C-alpha positions as a printed Julia matrix, in Angstrom:
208×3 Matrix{Float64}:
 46.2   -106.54  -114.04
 46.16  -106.5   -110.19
 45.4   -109.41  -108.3
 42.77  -109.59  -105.97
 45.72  -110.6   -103.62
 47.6   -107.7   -104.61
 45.02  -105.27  -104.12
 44.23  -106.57  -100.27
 48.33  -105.95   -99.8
 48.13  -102.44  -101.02
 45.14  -101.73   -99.66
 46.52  -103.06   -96.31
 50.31  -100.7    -97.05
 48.08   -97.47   -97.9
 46.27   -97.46   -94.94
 49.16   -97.94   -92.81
 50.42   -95.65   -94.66
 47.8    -92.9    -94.42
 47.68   -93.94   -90.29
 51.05   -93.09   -89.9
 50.99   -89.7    -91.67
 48.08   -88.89   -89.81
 49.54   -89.5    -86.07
 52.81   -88.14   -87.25
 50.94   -85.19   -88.39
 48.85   -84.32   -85.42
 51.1    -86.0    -82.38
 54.22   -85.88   -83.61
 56.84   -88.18   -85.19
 58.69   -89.14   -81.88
 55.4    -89.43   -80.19
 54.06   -91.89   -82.56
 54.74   -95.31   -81.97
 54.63   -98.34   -84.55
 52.22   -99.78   -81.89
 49.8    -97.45   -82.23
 50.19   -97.04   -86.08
 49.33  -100.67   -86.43
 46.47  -100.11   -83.89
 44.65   -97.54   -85.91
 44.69  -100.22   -88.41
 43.24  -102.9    -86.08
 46.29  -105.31   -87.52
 49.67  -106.54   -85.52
 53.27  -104.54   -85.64
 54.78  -107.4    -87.33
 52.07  -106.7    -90.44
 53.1   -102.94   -89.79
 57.05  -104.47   -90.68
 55.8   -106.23   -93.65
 55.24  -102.82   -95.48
 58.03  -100.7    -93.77
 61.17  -100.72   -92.24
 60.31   -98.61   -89.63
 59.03   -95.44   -89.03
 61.09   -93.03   -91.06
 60.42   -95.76   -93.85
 56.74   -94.77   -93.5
 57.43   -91.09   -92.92
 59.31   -90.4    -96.18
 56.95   -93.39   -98.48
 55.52   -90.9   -100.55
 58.18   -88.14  -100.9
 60.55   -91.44  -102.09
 56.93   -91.76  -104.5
 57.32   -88.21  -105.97
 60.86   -88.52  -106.17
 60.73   -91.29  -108.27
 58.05   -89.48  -110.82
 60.16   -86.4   -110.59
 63.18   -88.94  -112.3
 60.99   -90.27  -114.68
 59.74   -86.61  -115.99
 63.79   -85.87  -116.06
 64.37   -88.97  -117.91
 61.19   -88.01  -120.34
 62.52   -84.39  -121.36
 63.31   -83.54  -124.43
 66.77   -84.01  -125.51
 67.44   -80.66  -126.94
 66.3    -79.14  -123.87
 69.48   -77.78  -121.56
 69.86   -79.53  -118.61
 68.65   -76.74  -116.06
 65.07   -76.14  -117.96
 65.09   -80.05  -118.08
 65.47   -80.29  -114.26
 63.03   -76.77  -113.93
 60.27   -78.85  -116.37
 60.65   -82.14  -114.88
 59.97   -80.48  -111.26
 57.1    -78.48  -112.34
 55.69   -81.53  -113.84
 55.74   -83.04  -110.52
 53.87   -80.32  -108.65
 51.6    -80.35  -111.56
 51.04   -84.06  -111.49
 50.6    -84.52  -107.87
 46.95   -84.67  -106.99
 46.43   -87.33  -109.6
 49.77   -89.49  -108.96
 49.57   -89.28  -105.16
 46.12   -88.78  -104.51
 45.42   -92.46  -104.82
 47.46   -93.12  -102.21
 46.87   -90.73   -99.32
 45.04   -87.09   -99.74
 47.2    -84.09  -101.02
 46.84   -82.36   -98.03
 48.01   -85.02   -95.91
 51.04   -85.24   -98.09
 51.78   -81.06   -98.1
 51.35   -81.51   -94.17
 53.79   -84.25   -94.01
 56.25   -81.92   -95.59
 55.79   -79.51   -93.15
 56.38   -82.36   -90.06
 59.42   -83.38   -91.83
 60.5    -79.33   -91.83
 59.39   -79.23   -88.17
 61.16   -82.43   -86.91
 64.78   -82.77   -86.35
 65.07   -85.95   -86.53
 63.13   -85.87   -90.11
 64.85   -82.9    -91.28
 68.34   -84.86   -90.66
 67.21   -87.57   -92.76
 65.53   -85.6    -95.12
 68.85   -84.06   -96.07
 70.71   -87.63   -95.94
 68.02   -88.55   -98.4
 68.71   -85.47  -100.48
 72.53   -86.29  -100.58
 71.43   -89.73  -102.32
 69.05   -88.57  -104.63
 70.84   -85.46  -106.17
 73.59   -87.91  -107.17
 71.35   -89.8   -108.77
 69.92   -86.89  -110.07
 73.79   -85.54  -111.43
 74.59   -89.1   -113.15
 71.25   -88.9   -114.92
 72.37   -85.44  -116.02
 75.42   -86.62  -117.04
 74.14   -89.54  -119.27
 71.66   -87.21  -120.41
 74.47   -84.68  -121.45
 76.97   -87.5   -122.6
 79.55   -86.22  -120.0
 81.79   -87.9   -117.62
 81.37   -86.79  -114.03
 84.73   -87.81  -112.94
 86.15   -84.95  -115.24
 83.26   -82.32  -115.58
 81.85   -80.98  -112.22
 78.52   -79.48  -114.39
 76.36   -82.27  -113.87
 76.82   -82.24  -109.72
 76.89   -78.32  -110.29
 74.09   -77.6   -111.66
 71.72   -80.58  -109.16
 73.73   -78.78  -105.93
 72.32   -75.45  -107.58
 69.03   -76.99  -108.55
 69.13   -78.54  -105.22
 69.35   -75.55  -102.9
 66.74   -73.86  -105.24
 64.58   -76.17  -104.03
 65.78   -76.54   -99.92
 65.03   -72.58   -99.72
 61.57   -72.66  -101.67
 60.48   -75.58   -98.64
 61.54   -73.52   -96.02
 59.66   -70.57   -97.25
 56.9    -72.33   -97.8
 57.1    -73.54   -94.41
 57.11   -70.54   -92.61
 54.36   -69.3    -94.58
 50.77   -69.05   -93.79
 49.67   -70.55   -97.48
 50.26   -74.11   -97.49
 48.45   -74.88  -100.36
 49.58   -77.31  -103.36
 49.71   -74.19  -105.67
 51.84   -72.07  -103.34
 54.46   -74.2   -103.23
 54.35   -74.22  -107.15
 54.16   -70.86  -106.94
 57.48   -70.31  -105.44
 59.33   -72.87  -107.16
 58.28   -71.19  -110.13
 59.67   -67.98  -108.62
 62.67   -69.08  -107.04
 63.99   -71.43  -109.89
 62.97   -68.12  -112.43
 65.98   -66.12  -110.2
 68.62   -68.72  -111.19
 70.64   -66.95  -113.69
 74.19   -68.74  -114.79
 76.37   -70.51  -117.06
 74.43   -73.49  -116.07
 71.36   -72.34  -118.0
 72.8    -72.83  -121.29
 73.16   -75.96  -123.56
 76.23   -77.79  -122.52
 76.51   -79.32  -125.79
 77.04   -76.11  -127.51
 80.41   -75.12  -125.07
């Protein structure tokens, strides 16, 4: 159960949290600085540091959050299941699940305008992808315990995340440009897009 002491601290790191989204948001990223982010709090820039390395640390908090549920949902999939309907399901899950594991956190819009800041920024967008990089590897060892393969020798696992991966880079920049930016139109075209992936990947491994 939460302490009363933990609650103040993550009271105190969500609305930093929802400050900094905000300003990013509406002023920009490079025109926000820590300073004022800790000012719309009414607390000091060394509490701001407390809860965040900086400001990309605060600009990326809660797509690191969904990433992290998206892993889980992988981890949670059925066994039997190949590993590109696994990685379909476990991201569906996540769009699906957002409003009531985010939500608590900062509002779903907030978060879906974020994502368009990040598309927008390219300083963001850089990172974003470095961030990417990390997580798909991640993503292709999971796949590969998952599949009881070794990466070293089979090149599915980081395969079929690189093809998952790009799935989901063009879906974000369509979504983007578009004039829906809605939660469920950016399920929508995952949905789509993923639907259009048609390869050897799609099969069960275990069965080749």
């Amino acid at each position: 159960m939460e302490t009363l002491r933990e609650r103040k601290k993550r009271r105190t790191r969500e609305a930093l949290l929802r400050a900094a989204l905000e300003l990013f948001t509406t002023r920009g990223y490079e025109r926000t600085t820590v300073d004022e982010i800790a000012a719309a709090c009414d607390v000091s820039q060394r509490t701001f540091f407390r809860y965040f390395a900086g400001k990309e640390d605060a600009a990326f908090a809660m797509q690191e959050r969904a990433q992290a549920l998206f892993l889980a949902a992988l981890r949670a999939r059925p066994p039997h299941e190949p590993p590109m309907e696994a990685l379909r399901q476990a991201v569906l899950e996540g769009w699906d699940a957002v409003r009531g594991n985010l939500e608590s956190a900062v509002p779903v819009d907030l978060y879906l305008r974020m994502y368009r800041t990040i598309e927008s920024t390219p300083a963001l967008l850089a990172a974003h992808l470095r961030r990417s990089t990390a997580a798909e590897e991640t993503m292709a060892r999971l796949l590969a315990e998952r599949e009881g393969v070794d990466m070293d020798t089979d090149p599915r696992p980081r395969l079929a995340v690189a093809v998952f991966g790009g799935v989901i880079r063009v879906t974000e920049r369509q979504w983007c440009s578009g004039r829906d930016c809605s939660l469920e139109a950016v399920r929508k075209l995952t949905v789509s897009y993923l639907d259009q992936v048609t390869s050897a990947l799609g099969g069960n491994w275990r069965s080749a």
